[in-house]
Coordinates of C-alpha atoms in Angstrom, one line a residue:
M1 CA 246.0 45.8 -54.7
T2 CA 243.3 45.0 -52.1
E3 CA 241.0 42.2 -53.1
P4 CA 237.2 43.2 -53.2
L5 CA 235.2 42.1 -50.2
S6 CA 233.5 38.8 -50.9
H7 CA 229.9 40.1 -50.4
L8 CA 230.1 42.9 -52.9
S9 CA 229.6 41.0 -56.1
P10 CA 226.7 38.9 -54.9
T11 CA 225.1 42.1 -53.5
A12 CA 225.4 44.0 -56.7
D13 CA 224.1 41.1 -58.8
A14 CA 221.1 40.7 -56.4
Y15 CA 220.1 44.3 -56.7
D16 CA 220.7 44.3 -60.4
S17 CA 218.1 41.5 -60.7
V18 CA 215.4 43.4 -58.8
A19 CA 216.3 47.0 -59.7
V20 CA 213.1 47.9 -61.7
L21 CA 210.8 46.4 -59.1
Y22 CA 212.7 47.9 -56.3
A23 CA 212.6 51.4 -57.9
D24 CA 208.9 51.2 -58.2
L25 CA 208.4 50.1 -54.6
A26 CA 210.8 52.7 -53.2
R27 CA 209.6 55.7 -55.1
D28 CA 207.3 57.0 -52.4
A29 CA 208.7 55.1 -49.5
L30 CA 209.2 58.1 -47.3
D31 CA 205.7 59.4 -47.6
A32 CA 204.3 57.1 -44.9
F33 CA 207.1 57.7 -42.4
P34 CA 207.2 61.2 -40.9
L35 CA 209.9 60.2 -38.4
D36 CA 212.2 59.1 -41.2
R37 CA 211.6 62.4 -43.0
A38 CA 212.3 64.2 -39.7
V39 CA 215.7 62.6 -39.1
L40 CA 216.7 63.4 -42.7
S41 CA 215.6 67.0 -42.2
A42 CA 217.7 67.2 -39.0
F43 CA 220.7 65.9 -40.9
A44 CA 220.2 68.4 -43.7
E45 CA 219.9 71.3 -41.2
L46 CA 223.1 70.3 -39.4
V47 CA 225.0 70.0 -42.6
R48 CA 223.8 73.4 -43.8
T49 CA 225.0 75.0 -40.5
T50 CA 228.5 73.8 -41.1
G51 CA 228.9 75.6 -44.4
A52 CA 228.9 74.8 -48.1
G53 CA 230.0 71.5 -49.3
R54 CA 229.0 68.3 -51.0
V55 CA 227.0 65.4 -49.5
A56 CA 227.2 61.8 -50.6
D57 CA 224.2 59.4 -50.6
L58 CA 226.0 56.1 -50.3
G59 CA 224.0 53.1 -51.5
C60 CA 221.7 55.5 -53.3
G61 CA 219.8 52.8 -55.2
P62 CA 217.5 54.3 -57.9
G63 CA 218.0 57.8 -56.5
Q64 CA 214.8 58.7 -54.7
G65 CA 216.7 59.4 -51.5
T66 CA 219.3 61.5 -53.3
A67 CA 216.5 63.6 -54.8
H68 CA 214.9 64.0 -51.4
L69 CA 218.2 65.3 -50.0
R70 CA 218.5 67.7 -52.9
D71 CA 215.0 69.0 -52.1
L72 CA 216.2 69.6 -48.5
G73 CA 218.8 72.1 -49.9
L74 CA 221.9 69.9 -50.1
D75 CA 224.5 69.7 -52.8
V76 CA 224.2 65.9 -53.1
F77 CA 225.3 63.1 -55.3
G78 CA 224.7 59.3 -55.2
V79 CA 226.9 56.3 -55.2
D80 CA 225.8 52.7 -55.6
L81 CA 227.3 49.3 -56.2
S82 CA 224.6 48.2 -58.7
P83 CA 225.1 49.3 -62.3
V84 CA 221.4 48.8 -63.1
M85 CA 220.4 50.9 -60.1
I86 CA 222.8 53.7 -61.2
G87 CA 221.3 53.5 -64.7
L88 CA 217.8 53.9 -63.4
A89 CA 218.8 56.8 -61.1
R90 CA 220.4 58.7 -64.0
E91 CA 217.4 58.1 -66.2
T92 CA 214.9 59.2 -63.5
Y93 CA 216.9 62.2 -62.1
P94 CA 219.0 63.5 -65.0
D95 CA 219.8 66.7 -63.1
L96 CA 221.6 64.8 -60.4
R97 CA 225.0 63.1 -60.4
F98 CA 225.2 59.3 -59.8
E99 CA 228.4 57.2 -59.7
L100 CA 229.1 53.5 -59.7
G101 CA 231.2 52.6 -56.7
S102 CA 231.7 50.8 -53.4
M103 CA 231.4 52.4 -50.0
D104 CA 234.6 50.8 -48.8
A105 CA 236.7 52.4 -51.5
L106 CA 235.3 55.8 -52.5
N107 CA 236.8 57.7 -55.4
L108 CA 237.1 60.9 -53.4
P109 CA 239.9 62.9 -51.9
D110 CA 240.4 63.1 -48.2
G111 CA 238.1 65.5 -46.4
E112 CA 236.0 66.2 -49.6
L113 CA 232.5 65.9 -48.1
R114 CA 230.4 67.8 -45.5
G115 CA 228.0 65.0 -45.0
I116 CA 227.2 61.3 -45.8
V117 CA 223.9 59.5 -45.7
S118 CA 224.1 55.7 -45.6
W119 CA 220.3 54.9 -45.7
Y120 CA 220.0 51.1 -45.1
S121 CA 223.1 50.6 -47.3
I122 CA 225.4 49.1 -44.6
I123 CA 222.9 46.4 -43.9
H124 CA 224.4 43.7 -46.2
T125 CA 228.0 44.2 -44.9
P126 CA 229.2 41.3 -42.7
P127 CA 229.9 42.6 -39.2
E128 CA 233.6 41.8 -39.4
N129 CA 233.9 44.0 -42.5
L130 CA 232.0 47.1 -41.2
L131 CA 234.7 49.0 -39.4
P132 CA 236.7 49.7 -42.6
Y133 CA 233.5 51.2 -44.1
F134 CA 233.3 53.7 -41.2
E135 CA 237.0 54.4 -41.5
E136 CA 236.5 55.2 -45.2
F137 CA 233.5 57.5 -44.3
G138 CA 235.8 59.3 -41.9
R139 CA 238.5 59.6 -44.5
V140 CA 236.3 61.4 -47.1
L141 CA 234.4 63.6 -44.6
A142 CA 235.8 66.9 -43.5
P143 CA 236.4 67.2 -39.8
G144 CA 233.1 68.0 -38.1
G145 CA 231.2 66.6 -41.0
H146 CA 228.0 64.6 -40.4
L147 CA 227.0 61.0 -40.9
L148 CA 223.5 59.6 -40.9
L149 CA 223.0 55.8 -40.7
G150 CA 219.7 54.0 -41.3
F151 CA 219.6 50.3 -40.4
F152 CA 217.6 47.4 -39.0
E153 CA 217.7 47.4 -35.2
S154 CA 218.0 44.1 -33.3
E155 CA 215.5 44.9 -30.5
G156 CA 217.7 43.8 -27.6
G157 CA 219.4 41.0 -29.4
P158 CA 222.9 40.6 -30.8
V159 CA 224.0 41.3 -34.3
T160 CA 221.8 38.9 -36.3
A161 CA 221.7 37.9 -40.0
F162 CA 218.3 37.6 -41.6
D163 CA 216.7 36.7 -44.9
H164 CA 216.3 40.2 -46.5
R165 CA 214.2 40.1 -49.6
V166 CA 217.2 40.8 -51.9
V167 CA 220.2 39.3 -50.2
T168 CA 221.3 38.5 -46.6
A169 CA 221.3 41.4 -44.3
Y170 CA 222.1 42.1 -40.6
R171 CA 220.2 43.7 -37.7
W172 CA 222.4 45.7 -35.2
P173 CA 222.0 46.7 -31.6
V174 CA 222.1 50.5 -31.8
D175 CA 224.6 50.8 -29.0
D176 CA 227.0 48.4 -30.7
L177 CA 226.8 50.2 -34.0
A178 CA 227.4 53.6 -32.4
R179 CA 230.4 52.1 -30.5
L180 CA 231.9 50.7 -33.8
A181 CA 231.4 54.0 -35.6
G182 CA 233.1 55.7 -32.5
E183 CA 236.2 53.5 -33.2
A184 CA 236.5 55.3 -36.5
G185 CA 236.3 58.8 -35.0
F186 CA 232.5 59.4 -35.0
V187 CA 230.6 61.0 -32.0
E188 CA 226.9 60.4 -31.6
I189 CA 224.6 63.4 -31.8
G190 CA 221.3 61.6 -31.6
R191 CA 219.4 58.5 -32.4
M192 CA 215.9 57.6 -33.5
L193 CA 214.2 54.2 -33.2
R194 CA 210.8 53.5 -34.6
E195 CA 208.6 50.5 -34.5
P196 CA 207.9 48.5 -37.7
G197 CA 205.2 50.0 -40.0
E198 CA 202.7 48.1 -41.9
D199 CA 204.4 45.4 -44.0
E200 CA 207.7 45.9 -42.1
R201 CA 209.2 43.1 -40.1
F202 CA 211.8 44.9 -37.9
R203 CA 212.4 48.0 -35.8
R204 CA 214.2 50.7 -37.7
G205 CA 217.3 52.4 -36.3
H206 CA 218.8 55.8 -37.2
L207 CA 222.1 57.2 -35.9
L208 CA 223.1 60.8 -36.4
M209 CA 226.9 61.3 -35.9
R210 CA 229.6 63.9 -36.3
L211 CA 233.3 63.2 -37.3
R212 CA 235.5 64.3 -34.4
P213 CA 238.2 66.8 -35.4
A214 CA 241.7 65.4 -34.8
D215 CA 242.3 67.8 -31.9
A216 CA 238.8 67.8 -30.4
S217 CA 238.4 67.1 -26.7
A218 CA 235.6 65.3 -25.0
T219 CA 234.3 68.7 -23.7
E220 CA 234.2 70.0 -27.2
D221 CA 232.3 66.9 -28.4
A222 CA 229.7 67.5 -25.7
E223 CA 229.4 71.1 -26.6
A224 CA 228.9 70.2 -30.3
A225 CA 226.2 67.7 -29.4
E226 CA 224.4 70.3 -27.3
D227 CA 224.6 72.8 -30.2
A228 CA 222.9 70.2 -32.4
E229 CA 220.1 69.6 -29.9
D230 CA 217.5 71.8 -31.6
A231 CA 217.9 70.2 -35.0
V232 CA 217.8 66.7 -33.5
G233 CA 214.8 67.7 -31.4
A234 CA 212.7 67.7 -34.6
V235 CA 213.1 63.9 -34.8
G236 CA 211.0 63.4 -31.6

């Protein structure tokens, strides 16, 4: 049996300790950021065009992002490492499904999902441990399924640890993160970078990606990206 990654327990404990305060602060977090809402809308549109299927909000926290994805027309459920966060999500959104779990070992069959959102939930993963997360995302996504990553962008620097308010987190160069996801079979569709808002310290990065079918060629990948251009264009 594989041993749990060393950062998982401290991360879960840290979020348990601030869950109520975090839920209060995060409740209306998207209201002030139209670009963030736009990239989520583009993701939802792309998923809907690929047909019916479930979407996972991985690292869902208290569930406000899961509810937003539901409102965008997706069949979505949430997964989080923090038991307290999951309890709050279930209490606040009793009509939605929330599960306790880790993104590196999802309790899902191969090819089960049409989409995954990882909204600032890979940020606490040490760089040397991140590729297996993307490989697990690729395992549970159906070929051609979509992945949306939200993260802190390093603004020209290397991967850098910083003192996140909850527990140590990492800022990533967007090209390096896209390249790492590519090693797990993902093809970039589009990206959105925005400057820090009021009370934010760092640039925010967003990568919209598609899982390459096993028999896809580079030409097919380019055609798929071109087909997605209208949806991604809404991001700006």
